[in-house]
Short mmCIF file of C-alpha atoms in Angstrom, two decimals:
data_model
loop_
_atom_site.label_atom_id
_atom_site.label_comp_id
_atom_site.label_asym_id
_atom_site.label_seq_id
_atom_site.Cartn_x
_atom_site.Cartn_y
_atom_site.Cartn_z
CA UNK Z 1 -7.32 -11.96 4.66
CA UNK Z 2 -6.38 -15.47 5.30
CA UNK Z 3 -6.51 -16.65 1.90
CA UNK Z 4 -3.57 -13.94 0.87
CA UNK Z 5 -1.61 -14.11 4.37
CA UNK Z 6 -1.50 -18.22 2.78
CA UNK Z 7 -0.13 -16.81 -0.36
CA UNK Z 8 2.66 -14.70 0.81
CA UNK Z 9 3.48 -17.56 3.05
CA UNK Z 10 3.91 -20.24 -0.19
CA UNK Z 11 5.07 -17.74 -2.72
CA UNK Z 12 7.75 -16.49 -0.14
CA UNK Z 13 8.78 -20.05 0.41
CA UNK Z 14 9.89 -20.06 -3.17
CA UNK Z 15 12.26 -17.53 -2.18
CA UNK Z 16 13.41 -19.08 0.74
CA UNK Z 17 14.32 -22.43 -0.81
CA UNK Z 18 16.65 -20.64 -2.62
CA UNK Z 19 17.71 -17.73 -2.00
CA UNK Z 20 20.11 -18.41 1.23
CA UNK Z 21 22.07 -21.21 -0.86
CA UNK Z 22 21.75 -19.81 -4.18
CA UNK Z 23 25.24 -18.35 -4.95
CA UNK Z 24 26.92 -21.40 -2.83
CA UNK Z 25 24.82 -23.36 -5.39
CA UNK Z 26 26.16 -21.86 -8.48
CA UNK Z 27 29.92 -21.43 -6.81
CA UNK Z 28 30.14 -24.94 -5.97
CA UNK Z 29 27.61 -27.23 -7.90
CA UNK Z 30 27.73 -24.95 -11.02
CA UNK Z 31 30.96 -24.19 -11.38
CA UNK Z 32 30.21 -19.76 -11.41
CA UNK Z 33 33.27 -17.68 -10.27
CA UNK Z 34 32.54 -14.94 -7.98
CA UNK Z 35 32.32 -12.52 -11.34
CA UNK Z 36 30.20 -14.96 -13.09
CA UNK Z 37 27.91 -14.66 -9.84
CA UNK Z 38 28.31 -11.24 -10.24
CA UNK Z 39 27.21 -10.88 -13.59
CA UNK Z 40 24.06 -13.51 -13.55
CA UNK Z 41 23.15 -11.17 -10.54
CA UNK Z 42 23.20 -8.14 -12.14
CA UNK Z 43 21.38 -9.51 -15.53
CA UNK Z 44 18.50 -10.61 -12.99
CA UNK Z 45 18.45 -6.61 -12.27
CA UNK Z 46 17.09 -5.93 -15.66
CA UNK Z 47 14.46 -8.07 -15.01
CA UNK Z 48 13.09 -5.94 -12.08
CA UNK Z 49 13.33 -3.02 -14.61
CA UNK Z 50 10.53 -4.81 -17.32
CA UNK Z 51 8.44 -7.03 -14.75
CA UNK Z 52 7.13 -5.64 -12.12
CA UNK Z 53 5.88 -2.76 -13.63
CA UNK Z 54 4.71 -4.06 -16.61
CA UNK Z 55 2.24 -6.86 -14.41
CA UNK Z 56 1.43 -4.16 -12.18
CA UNK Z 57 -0.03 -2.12 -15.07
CA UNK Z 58 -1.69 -4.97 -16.48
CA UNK Z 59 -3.32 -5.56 -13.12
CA UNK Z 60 -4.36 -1.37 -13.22
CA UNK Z 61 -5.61 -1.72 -16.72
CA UNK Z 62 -7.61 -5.35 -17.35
CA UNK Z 63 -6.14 -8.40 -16.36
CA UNK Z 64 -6.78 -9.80 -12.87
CA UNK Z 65 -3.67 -9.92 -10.64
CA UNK Z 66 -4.63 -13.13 -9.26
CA UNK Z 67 -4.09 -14.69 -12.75
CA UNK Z 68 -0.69 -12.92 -13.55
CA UNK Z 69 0.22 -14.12 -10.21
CA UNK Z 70 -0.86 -17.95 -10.98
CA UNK Z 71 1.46 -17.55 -14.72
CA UNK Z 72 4.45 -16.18 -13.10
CA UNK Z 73 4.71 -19.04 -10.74
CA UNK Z 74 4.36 -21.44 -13.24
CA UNK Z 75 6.70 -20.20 -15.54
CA UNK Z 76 8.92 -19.68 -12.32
CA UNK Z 77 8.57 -23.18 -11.83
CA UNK Z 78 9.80 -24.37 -15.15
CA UNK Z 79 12.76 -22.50 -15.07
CA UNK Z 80 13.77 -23.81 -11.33
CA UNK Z 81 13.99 -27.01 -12.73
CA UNK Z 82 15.91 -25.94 -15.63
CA UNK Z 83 18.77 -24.34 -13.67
CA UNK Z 84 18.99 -27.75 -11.97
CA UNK Z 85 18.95 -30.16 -14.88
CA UNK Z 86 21.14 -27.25 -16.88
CA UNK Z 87 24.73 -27.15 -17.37
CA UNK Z 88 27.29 -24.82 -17.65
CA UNK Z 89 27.45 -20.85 -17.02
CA UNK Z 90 25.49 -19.64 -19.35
CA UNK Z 91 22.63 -21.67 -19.85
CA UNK Z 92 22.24 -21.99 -16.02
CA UNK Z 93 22.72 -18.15 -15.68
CA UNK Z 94 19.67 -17.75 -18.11
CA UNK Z 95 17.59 -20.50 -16.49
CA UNK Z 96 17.88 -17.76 -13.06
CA UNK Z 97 17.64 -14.95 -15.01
CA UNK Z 98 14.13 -16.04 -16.77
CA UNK Z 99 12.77 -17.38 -13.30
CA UNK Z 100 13.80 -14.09 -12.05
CA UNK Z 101 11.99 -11.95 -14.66
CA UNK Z 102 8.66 -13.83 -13.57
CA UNK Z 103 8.96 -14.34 -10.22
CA UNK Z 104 9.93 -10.30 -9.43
CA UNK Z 105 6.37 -9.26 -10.34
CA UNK Z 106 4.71 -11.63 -7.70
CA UNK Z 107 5.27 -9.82 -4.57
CA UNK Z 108 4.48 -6.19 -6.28
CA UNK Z 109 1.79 -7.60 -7.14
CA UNK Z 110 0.64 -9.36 -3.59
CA UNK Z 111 1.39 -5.98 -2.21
CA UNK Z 112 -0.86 -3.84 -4.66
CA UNK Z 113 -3.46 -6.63 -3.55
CA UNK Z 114 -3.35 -5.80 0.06
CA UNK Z 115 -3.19 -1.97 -0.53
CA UNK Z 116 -6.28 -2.72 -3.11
CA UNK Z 117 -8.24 -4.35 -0.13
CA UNK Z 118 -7.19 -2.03 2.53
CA UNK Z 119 -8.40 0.67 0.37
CA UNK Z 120 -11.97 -0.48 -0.47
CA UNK Z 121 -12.17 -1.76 3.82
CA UNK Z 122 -15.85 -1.01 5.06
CA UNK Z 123 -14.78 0.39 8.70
CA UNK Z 124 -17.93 -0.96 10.02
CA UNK Z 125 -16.85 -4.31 9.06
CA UNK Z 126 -14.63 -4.10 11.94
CA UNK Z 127 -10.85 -3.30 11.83
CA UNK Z 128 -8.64 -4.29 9.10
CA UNK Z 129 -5.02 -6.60 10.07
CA UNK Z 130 -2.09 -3.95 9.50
CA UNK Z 131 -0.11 -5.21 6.32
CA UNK Z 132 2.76 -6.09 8.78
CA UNK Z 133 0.25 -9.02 10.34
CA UNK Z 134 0.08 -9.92 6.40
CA UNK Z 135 3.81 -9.22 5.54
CA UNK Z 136 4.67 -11.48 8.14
CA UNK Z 137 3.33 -14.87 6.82
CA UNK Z 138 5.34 -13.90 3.95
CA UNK Z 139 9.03 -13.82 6.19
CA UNK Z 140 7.48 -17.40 7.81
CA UNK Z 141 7.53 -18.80 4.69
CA UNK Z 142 10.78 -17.53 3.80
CA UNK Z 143 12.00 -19.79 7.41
CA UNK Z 144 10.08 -23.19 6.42
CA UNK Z 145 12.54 -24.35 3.83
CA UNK Z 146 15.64 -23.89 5.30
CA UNK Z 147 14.11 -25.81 8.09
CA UNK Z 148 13.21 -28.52 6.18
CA UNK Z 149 16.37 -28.79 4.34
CA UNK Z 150 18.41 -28.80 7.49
CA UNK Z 151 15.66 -31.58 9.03
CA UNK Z 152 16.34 -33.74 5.71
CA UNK Z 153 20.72 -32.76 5.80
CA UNK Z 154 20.61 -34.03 9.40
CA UNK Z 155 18.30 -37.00 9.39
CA UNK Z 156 18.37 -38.60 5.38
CA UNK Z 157 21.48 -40.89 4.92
CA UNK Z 158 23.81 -38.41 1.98
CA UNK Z 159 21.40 -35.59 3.42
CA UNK Z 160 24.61 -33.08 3.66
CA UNK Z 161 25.63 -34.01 0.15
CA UNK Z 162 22.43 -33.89 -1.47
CA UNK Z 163 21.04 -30.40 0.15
CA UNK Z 164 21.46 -27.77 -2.93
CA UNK Z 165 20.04 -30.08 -5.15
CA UNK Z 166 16.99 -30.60 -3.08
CA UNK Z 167 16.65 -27.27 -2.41
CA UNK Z 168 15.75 -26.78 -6.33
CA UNK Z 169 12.41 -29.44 -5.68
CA UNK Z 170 11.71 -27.77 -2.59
CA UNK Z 171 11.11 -24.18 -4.55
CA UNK Z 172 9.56 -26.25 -7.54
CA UNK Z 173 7.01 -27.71 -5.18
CA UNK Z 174 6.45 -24.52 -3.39
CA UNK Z 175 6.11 -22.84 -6.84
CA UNK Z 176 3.80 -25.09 -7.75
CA UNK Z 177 1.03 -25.05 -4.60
CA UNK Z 178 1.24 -21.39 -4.64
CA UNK Z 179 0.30 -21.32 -8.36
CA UNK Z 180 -2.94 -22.98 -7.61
CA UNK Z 181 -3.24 -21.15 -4.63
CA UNK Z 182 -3.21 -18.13 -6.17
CA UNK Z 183 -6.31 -18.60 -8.33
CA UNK Z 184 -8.19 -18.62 -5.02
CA UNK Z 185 -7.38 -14.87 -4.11
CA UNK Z 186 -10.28 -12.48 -4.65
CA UNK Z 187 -10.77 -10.88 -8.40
CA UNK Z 188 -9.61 -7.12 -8.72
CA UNK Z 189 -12.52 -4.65 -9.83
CA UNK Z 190 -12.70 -2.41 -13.29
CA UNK Z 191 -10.55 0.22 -14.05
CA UNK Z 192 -12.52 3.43 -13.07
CA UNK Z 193 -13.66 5.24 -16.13
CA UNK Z 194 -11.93 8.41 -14.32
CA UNK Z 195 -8.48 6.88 -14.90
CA UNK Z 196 -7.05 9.07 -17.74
CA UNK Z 197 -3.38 9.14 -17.15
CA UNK Z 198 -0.97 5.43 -17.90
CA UNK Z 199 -1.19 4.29 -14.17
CA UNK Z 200 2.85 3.84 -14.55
CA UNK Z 201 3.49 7.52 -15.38
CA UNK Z 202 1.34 8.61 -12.62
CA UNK Z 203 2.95 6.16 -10.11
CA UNK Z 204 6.80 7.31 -11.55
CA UNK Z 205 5.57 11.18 -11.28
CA UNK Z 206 4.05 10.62 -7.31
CA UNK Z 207 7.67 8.34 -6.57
CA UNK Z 208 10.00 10.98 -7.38
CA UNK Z 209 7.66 14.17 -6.50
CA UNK Z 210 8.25 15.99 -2.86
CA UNK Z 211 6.78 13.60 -0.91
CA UNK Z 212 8.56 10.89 -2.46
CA UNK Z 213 12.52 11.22 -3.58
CA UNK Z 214 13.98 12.11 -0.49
CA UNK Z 215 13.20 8.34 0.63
CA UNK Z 216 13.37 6.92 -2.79
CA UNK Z 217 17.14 8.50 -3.46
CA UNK Z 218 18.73 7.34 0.15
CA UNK Z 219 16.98 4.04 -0.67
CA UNK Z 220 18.82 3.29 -4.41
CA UNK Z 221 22.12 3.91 -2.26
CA UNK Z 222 20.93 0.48 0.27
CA UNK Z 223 19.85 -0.96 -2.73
CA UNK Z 224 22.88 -0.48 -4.48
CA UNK Z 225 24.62 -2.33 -1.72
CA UNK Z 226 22.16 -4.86 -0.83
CA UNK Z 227 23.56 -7.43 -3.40
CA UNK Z 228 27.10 -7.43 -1.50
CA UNK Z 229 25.15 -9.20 1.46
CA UNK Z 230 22.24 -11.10 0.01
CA UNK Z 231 24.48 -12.39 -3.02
CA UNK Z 232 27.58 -12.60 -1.11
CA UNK Z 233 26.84 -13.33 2.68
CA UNK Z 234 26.22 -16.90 2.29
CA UNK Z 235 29.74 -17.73 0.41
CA UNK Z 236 31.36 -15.53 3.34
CA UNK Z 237 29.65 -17.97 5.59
CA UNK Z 238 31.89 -21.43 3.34
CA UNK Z 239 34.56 -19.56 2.55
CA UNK Z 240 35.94 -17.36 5.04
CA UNK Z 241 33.87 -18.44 8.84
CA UNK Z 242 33.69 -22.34 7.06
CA UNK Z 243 30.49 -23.29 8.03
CA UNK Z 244 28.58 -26.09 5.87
CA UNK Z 245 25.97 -25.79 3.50
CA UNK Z 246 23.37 -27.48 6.13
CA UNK Z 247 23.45 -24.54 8.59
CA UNK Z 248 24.06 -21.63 6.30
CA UNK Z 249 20.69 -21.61 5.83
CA UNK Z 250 20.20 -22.37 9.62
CA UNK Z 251 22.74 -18.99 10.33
CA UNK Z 252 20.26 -16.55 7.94
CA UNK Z 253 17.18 -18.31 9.25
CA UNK Z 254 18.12 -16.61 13.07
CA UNK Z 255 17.90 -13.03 11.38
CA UNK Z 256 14.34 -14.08 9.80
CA UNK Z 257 12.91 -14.93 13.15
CA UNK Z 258 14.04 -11.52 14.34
CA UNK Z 259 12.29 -9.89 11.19
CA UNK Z 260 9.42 -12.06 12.09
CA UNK Z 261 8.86 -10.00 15.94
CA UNK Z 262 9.81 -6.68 13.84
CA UNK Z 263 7.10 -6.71 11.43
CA UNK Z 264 4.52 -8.41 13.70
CA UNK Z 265 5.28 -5.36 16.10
CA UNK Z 266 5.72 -2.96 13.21
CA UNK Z 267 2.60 -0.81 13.65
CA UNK Z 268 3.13 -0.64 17.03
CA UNK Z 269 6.45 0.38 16.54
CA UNK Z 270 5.67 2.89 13.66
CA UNK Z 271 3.40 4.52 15.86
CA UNK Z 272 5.80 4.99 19.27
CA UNK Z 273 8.65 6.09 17.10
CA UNK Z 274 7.34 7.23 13.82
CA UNK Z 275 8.19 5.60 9.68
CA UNK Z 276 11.12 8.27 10.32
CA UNK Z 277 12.83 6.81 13.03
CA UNK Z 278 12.23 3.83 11.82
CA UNK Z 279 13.83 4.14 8.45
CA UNK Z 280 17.09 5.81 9.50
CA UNK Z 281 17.58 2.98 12.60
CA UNK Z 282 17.33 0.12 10.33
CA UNK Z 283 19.60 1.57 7.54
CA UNK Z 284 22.02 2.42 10.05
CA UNK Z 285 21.78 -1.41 11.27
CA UNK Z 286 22.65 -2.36 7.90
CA UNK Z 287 25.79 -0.22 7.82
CA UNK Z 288 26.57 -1.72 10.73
CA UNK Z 289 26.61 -5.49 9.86
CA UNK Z 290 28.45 -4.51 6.80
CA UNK Z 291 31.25 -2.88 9.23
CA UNK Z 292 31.33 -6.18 11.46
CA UNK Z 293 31.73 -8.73 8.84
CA UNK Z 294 34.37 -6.40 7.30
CA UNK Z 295 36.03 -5.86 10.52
CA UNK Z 296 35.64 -8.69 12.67
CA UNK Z 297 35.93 -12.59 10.75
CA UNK Z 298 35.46 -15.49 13.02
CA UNK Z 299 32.72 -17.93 13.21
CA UNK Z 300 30.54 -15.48 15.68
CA UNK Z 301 30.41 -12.68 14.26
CA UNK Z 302 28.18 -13.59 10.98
CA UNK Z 303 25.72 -14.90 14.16
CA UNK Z 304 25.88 -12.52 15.87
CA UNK Z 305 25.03 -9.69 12.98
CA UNK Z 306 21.88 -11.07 12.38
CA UNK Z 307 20.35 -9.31 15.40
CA UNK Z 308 20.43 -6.53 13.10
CA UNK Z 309 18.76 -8.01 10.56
CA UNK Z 310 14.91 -7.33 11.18
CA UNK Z 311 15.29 -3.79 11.69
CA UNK Z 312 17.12 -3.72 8.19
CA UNK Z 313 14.79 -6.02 6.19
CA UNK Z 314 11.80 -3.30 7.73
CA UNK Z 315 13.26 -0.41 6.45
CA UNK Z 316 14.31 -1.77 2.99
CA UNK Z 317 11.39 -3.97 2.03
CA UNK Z 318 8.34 -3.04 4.32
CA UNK Z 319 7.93 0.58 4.94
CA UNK Z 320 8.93 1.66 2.11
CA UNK Z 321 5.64 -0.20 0.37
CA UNK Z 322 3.48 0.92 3.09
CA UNK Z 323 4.65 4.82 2.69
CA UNK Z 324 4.46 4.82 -1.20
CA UNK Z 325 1.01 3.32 -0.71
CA UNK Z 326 0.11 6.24 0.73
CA UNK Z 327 1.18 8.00 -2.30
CA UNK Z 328 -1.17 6.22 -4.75
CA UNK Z 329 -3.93 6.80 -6.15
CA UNK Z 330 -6.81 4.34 -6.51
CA UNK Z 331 -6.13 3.85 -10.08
CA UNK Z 332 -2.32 3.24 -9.92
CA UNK Z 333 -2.21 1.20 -6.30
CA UNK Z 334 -0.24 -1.82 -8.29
CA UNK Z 335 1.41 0.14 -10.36
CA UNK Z 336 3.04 2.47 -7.73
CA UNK Z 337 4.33 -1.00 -6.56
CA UNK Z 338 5.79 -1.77 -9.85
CA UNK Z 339 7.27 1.29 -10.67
CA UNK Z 340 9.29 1.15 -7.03
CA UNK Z 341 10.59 -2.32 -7.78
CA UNK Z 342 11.74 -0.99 -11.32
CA UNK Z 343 13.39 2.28 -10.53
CA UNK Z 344 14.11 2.28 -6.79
CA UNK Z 345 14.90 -1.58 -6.24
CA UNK Z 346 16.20 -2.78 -9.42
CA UNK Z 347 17.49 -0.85 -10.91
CA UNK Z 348 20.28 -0.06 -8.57
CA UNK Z 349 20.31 -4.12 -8.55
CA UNK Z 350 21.87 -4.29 -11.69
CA UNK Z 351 25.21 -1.93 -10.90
CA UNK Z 352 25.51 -3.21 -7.48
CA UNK Z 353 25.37 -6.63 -8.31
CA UNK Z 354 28.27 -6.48 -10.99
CA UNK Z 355 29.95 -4.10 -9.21
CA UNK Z 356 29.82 -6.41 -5.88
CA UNK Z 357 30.89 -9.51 -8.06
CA UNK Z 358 34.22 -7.37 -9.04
CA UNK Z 359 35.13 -6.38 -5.85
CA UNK Z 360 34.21 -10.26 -4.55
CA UNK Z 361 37.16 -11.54 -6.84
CA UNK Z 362 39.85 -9.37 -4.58
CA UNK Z 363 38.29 -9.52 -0.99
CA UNK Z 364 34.81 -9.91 0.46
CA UNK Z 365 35.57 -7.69 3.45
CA UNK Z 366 36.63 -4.97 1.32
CA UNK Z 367 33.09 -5.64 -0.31
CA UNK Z 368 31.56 -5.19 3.23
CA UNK Z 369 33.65 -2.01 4.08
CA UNK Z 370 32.57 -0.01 0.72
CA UNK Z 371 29.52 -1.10 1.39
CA UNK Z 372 29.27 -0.23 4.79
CA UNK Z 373 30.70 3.42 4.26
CA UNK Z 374 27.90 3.80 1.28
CA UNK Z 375 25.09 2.56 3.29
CA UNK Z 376 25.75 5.19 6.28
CA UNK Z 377 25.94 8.44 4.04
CA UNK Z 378 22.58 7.36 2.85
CA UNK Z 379 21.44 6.93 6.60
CA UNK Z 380 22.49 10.76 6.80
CA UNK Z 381 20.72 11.85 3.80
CA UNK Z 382 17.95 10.34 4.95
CA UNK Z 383 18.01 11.35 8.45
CA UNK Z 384 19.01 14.96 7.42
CA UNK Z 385 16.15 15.55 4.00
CA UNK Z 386 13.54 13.29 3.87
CA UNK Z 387 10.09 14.43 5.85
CA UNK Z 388 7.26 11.60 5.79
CA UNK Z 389 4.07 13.42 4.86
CA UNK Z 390 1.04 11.95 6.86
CA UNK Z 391 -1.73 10.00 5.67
CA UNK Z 392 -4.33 12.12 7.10
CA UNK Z 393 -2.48 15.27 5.45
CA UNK Z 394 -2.48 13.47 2.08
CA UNK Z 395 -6.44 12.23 2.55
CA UNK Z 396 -7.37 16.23 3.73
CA UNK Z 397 -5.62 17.50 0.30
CA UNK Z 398 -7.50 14.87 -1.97
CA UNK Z 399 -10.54 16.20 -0.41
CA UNK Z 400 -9.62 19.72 -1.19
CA UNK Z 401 -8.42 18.69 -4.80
CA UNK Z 402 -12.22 16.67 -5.18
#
């Protein structure tokens, strides 16, 4: 396991070299209005529509995953560089759109990997690290870079001036290293000769059956939102509490470190309180950081909200993926990953992030407060309709079916 707890760690890092500067980087280097931001956003969307779940079936049908993953990062790298040499709107907003398209696929991917290896576990091998233990390396990585970037703000003379530009080598270089690390990861097996159906229908038909849709449909609601913080947040940060680029990064980083004790703990936690509890908690979290930032804008408050991060970032991005891998089958485990990140995650990407862009131009608290009124009727649909079905039900009924 520690060659891919290594690989989230690096490919993550991409993610976090960029991501908590990113739309301060197009604002204010680029020269992107907050519909311009809005629109390169949402055009990123489509690309979790086509990628994900067309390199998850490829890893399903033939090709290894580890090989997809080792492409995608360097055409991801390629394209980091281009947004920073590029100039003007467009051609910078298609630079990020065409990194976006092939770095979406890689944590699918790294997930159906896991899932893959968690399956085909020997129990007398001894016990296998929960995918939270794994997951985790992946939210350390995310840290390092805004770390580093503040160490090099703070300590290189022009350091301030010079930190979203260096943040652009940073994901390059961490592109780069995981690329080559990739190639290291164990091979996938065969296809079974068993596997009649496309692995994608199958996956789309288990998503959306009765074990599925009352999470999935709560979840496109979040999802829909999500973009008004993780697009958004950091220019609240510049524009509105005025904080500097150096410890924007610094500001998000404190919520990662609380994701980081969330998923560590998260079997633990799943087991005391149940995926349930779990799921409704951290939604409801997110509705309330929306309703603070809306509510309440001084220089505290966007510090103090990210105590509610961890619990958020679980129940969006990590149990999800480890309840629809109970879902799968052996011959759509990527797949089911793919087809998630096309029709729960990104799809909903694409509206909200236009949609969040629009409302940007007249206030970014009235962004928060639509948001935050969305996000807590989904925590009541799913608190009131969705029933987690348990593993060992789900194994006792494949028996039956066999």
């Amino acid at each position: 396991m520690w060659l891919l707890k290594i690989q989230f760690f690096v490919s993550y890092a991409v993610m976090g070299s960029m991501m908590p500067l990113l739309t301060v980087y197009l604002g204010h280097e680029k020269g992107f209005s907050k519909s311009n931001i809005g629109v390169v956003m949402a055009a990123s969307g489509f690309s979790m529509i086509i990628s994900p779940v067309l390199m998850t079936l490829l890893a399903d049908m033939r090709i290894e995953s580890r090989r997809i993953i080792a492409a995608a990062l360097a055409i991801s790298t390629f394209f980091i560089l281009g947004m920073h040499f590029a100039n003007g709107v467009w051609l910078v907003g298609a630079c990020y759109v065409i990194y976006h398209l092939s770095y979406v696929s890689i944590p699918p991917l790294q997930d159906g990997m896991y899932f893959r290896m968690e399956a085909e576990h020997d129990p007398g091998a001894g016990p296998l690290v929960p995918y939270g233990s794994v997951r985790v390396w992946g939210t350390a990585g995310f840290i390092v870079p805004s770390l580093m970037l503040w160490a090099a703000a703070a300590l290189l003379p022009g350091g301030k001036e010079a930190i979203t530009g260096s943040m652009m080598y940073c994901a390059a270089a961490f592109a780069v290293v995981s690329a080559f690390h990739s190639l290291r990861l164990p091979p996938n097996p065969p296809r079974g000769q068993n596997a009649s159906r496309l692995p994608s229908v199958a996956a789309a038909q288990v998503i959306f059956g009765p074990e599925g849709r009352w999470m999935c449909l709560p979840l496109i609601i979040t999802y829909l939102c999500a973009p008004a913080y993780h697009a958004f947040f950091p220019l609240y940060l510049k524009e509105v509490t005025g904080y500097s680029e150096s410890v924007i990064g610094l500001i998000i980083c404190i919520g990662v470190l609380i994701e980081i004790f969330v998923i560590f703990n998260l079997e633990r936690l799943r087991k005391r309180f149940g995926l349930k509890r779990l799921m409704v908690f951290g939604v409801i979290c997110m509705a309330f950081r929306f309703a603070c930032l809306a509510a309440f804008q001084n220089a505290w408050t966007p510090i103090l909200v990210q105590l509610f991060h961890g619990p958020e970032i679980a129940a969006l991005f990590v149990l999800p993926i480890m309840y629809i891998n109970r879902l799968a089958g052996a011959e759509f485990r990527n797949s089911i990953q793919g087809v998630y990140a096309m029709l729960v995650l990104g799809s909903p990407r694409i509206v909200g992030s236009y949609l969040s862009g629009q409302v940007a131009k007249v206030s970014l608290p009235l962004l928060f407060t639509i948001a935050a009124v969305l996000v807590t009727i989904a925590a009541a649909v799913l608190a009131l309709k969705f029933e987690p079905v348990r593993a060992e039900d789900l194994a006792d009924e494949k028996e039956r079916e066999d």
